[in-house]
C-alpha positions as semicolon CSV with decimal commas, in nm:
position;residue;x (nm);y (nm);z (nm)
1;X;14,184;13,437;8,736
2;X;14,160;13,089;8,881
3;X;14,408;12,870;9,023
4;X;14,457;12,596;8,802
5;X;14,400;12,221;8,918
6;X;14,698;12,034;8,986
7;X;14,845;11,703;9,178
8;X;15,193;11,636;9,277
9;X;15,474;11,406;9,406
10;X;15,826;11,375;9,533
11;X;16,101;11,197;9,459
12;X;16,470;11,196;9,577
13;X;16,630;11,425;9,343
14;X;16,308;11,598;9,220
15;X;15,898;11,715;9,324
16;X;15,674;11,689;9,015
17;X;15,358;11,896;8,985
18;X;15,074;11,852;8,661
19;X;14,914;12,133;8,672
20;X;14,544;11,984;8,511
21;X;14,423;12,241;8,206
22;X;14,319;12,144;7,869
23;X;14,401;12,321;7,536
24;X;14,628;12,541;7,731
25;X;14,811;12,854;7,601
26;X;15,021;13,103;7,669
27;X;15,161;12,904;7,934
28;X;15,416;13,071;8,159
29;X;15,640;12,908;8,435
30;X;15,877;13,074;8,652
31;X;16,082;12,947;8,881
32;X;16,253;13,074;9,178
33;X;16,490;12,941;9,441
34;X;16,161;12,941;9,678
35;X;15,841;12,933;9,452
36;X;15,660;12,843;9,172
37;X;15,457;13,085;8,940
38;X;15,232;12,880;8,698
39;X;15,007;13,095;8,479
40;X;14,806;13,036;8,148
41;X;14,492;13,023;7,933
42;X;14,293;12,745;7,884
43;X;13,981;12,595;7,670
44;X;13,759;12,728;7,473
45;X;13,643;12,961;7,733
46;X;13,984;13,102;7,755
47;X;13,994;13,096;8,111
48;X;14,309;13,237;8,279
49;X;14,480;13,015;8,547
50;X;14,752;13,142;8,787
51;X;14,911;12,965;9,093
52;X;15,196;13,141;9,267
53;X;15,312;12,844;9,492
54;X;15,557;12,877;9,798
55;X;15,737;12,575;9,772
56;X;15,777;12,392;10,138
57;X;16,195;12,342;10,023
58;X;16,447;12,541;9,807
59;X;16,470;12,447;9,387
60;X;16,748;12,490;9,148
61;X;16,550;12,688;8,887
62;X;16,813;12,629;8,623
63;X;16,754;12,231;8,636
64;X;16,348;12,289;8,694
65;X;16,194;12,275;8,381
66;X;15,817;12,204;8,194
67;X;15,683;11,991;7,951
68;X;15,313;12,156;7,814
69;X;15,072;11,874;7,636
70;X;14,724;11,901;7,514
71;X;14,566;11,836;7,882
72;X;14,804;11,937;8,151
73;X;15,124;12,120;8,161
74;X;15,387;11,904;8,387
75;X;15,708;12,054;8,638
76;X;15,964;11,893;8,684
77;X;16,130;12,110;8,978
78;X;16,458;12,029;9,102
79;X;16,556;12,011;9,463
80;X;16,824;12,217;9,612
81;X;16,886;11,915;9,886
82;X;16,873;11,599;9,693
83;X;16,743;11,316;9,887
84;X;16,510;11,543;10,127
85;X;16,172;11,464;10,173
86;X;15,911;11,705;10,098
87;X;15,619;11,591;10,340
88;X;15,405;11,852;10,131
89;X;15,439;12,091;9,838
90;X;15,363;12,413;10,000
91;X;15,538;12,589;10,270
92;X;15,242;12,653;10,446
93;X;15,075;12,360;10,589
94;X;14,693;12,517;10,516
95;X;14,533;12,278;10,269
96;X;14,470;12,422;9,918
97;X;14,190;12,334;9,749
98;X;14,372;12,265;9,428
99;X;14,588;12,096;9,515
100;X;14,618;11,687;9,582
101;X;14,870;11,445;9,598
102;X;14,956;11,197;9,286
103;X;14,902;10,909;9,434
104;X;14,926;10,720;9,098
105;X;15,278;10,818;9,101
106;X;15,359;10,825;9,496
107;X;15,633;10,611;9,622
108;X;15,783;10,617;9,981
109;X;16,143;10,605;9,831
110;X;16,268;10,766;10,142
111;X;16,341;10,389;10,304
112;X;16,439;10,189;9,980
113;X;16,798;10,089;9,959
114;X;17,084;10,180;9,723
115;X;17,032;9,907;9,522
116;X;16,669;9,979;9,474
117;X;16,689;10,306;9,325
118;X;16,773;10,157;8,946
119;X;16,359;10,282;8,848
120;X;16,490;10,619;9,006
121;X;16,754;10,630;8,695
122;X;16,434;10,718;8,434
123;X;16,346;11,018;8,635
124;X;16,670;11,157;8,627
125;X;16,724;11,111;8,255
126;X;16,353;11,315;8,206
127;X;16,511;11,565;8,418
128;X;16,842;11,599;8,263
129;X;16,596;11,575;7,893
130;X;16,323;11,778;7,991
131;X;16,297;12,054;7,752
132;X;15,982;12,221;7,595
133;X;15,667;12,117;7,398
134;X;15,853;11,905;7,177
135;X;15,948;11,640;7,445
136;X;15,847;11,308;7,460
137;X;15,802;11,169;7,729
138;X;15,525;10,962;7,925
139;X;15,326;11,190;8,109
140;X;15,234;10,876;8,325
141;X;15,455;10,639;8,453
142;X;15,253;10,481;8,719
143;X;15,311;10,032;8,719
144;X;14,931;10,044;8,618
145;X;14,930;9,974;8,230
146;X;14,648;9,842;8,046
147;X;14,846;9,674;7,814
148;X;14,941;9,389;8,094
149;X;14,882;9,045;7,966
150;X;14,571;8,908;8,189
151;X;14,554;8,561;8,269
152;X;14,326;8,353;8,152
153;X;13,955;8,275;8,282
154;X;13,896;7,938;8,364
């Protein structure tokens, strides 16, 4: 088995983790009130991935839940302590080598203000939706989007 690719990032109520595998099956995710046990098979290949994750806070596994598509398989885990900053996703602080940080998604939310958490409102509706393969949701929702008018050349 091989631990399967995968970037993450926090946010006030919730850490999200895409765990990177194509054409995945048999995909399993467990959660527990300290870790994270991602397992599946992938490809054509059918290469087995499996990731048992100590997470660096406490979860509510009841509210954690997964959304599988055809090229990753995204967590949306739950914190125990709202509003806690995760510096990191693992308890340990040695670096893993499949693991990196989202930083398409990123934002240092820790300092905003009250009245600048209205764009936090969409992540707690995906939580609050987030079911199982039949979801819909963007997988992406960085402020990158290539369908932004451009200006034009002069």
């Amino acid at each position: 088995m091989y631990p399967a690719p995968a970037k993450w990032y926090d946010r006030r109520d919730a850490v999200f983790i895409e765990f990177c595998v194509e054409d995945s099956r048999d995909v399993k995710v467990i959660f527990d009130k300290t870790k994270l046990d991602f397992s599946c098979i992938s490809g054509t290949d059918n290469v087995k991935h499996h990731n048992e994750v100590e997470l660096f806070g406490e979860i509510d596994p009841k509210e954690s839940k997964q959304k599988r598509t055809d090229r990753s398989v995204l967590c949306c885990v739950r914190k125990a302590e709202p509003g806690k900053t995760w510096v990191r996703l693992t308890k340990a602080k040695a670096k893993c080598n499949w693991l990196s940080v989202d930083f398409n998604n990123w934002k240092d939310w820790e300092n905003d203000s009250d009245e600048d958490l209205s764009g936090f409102d969409k992540f707690s509706e995906i939580m609050k939706n987030m079911g199982g393969d039949d979801l819909d949701i963007d997988e992406h929702e960085s402020g990158d989007s290539d369908d932004d008018q451009m200006p034009d050349l002069e």
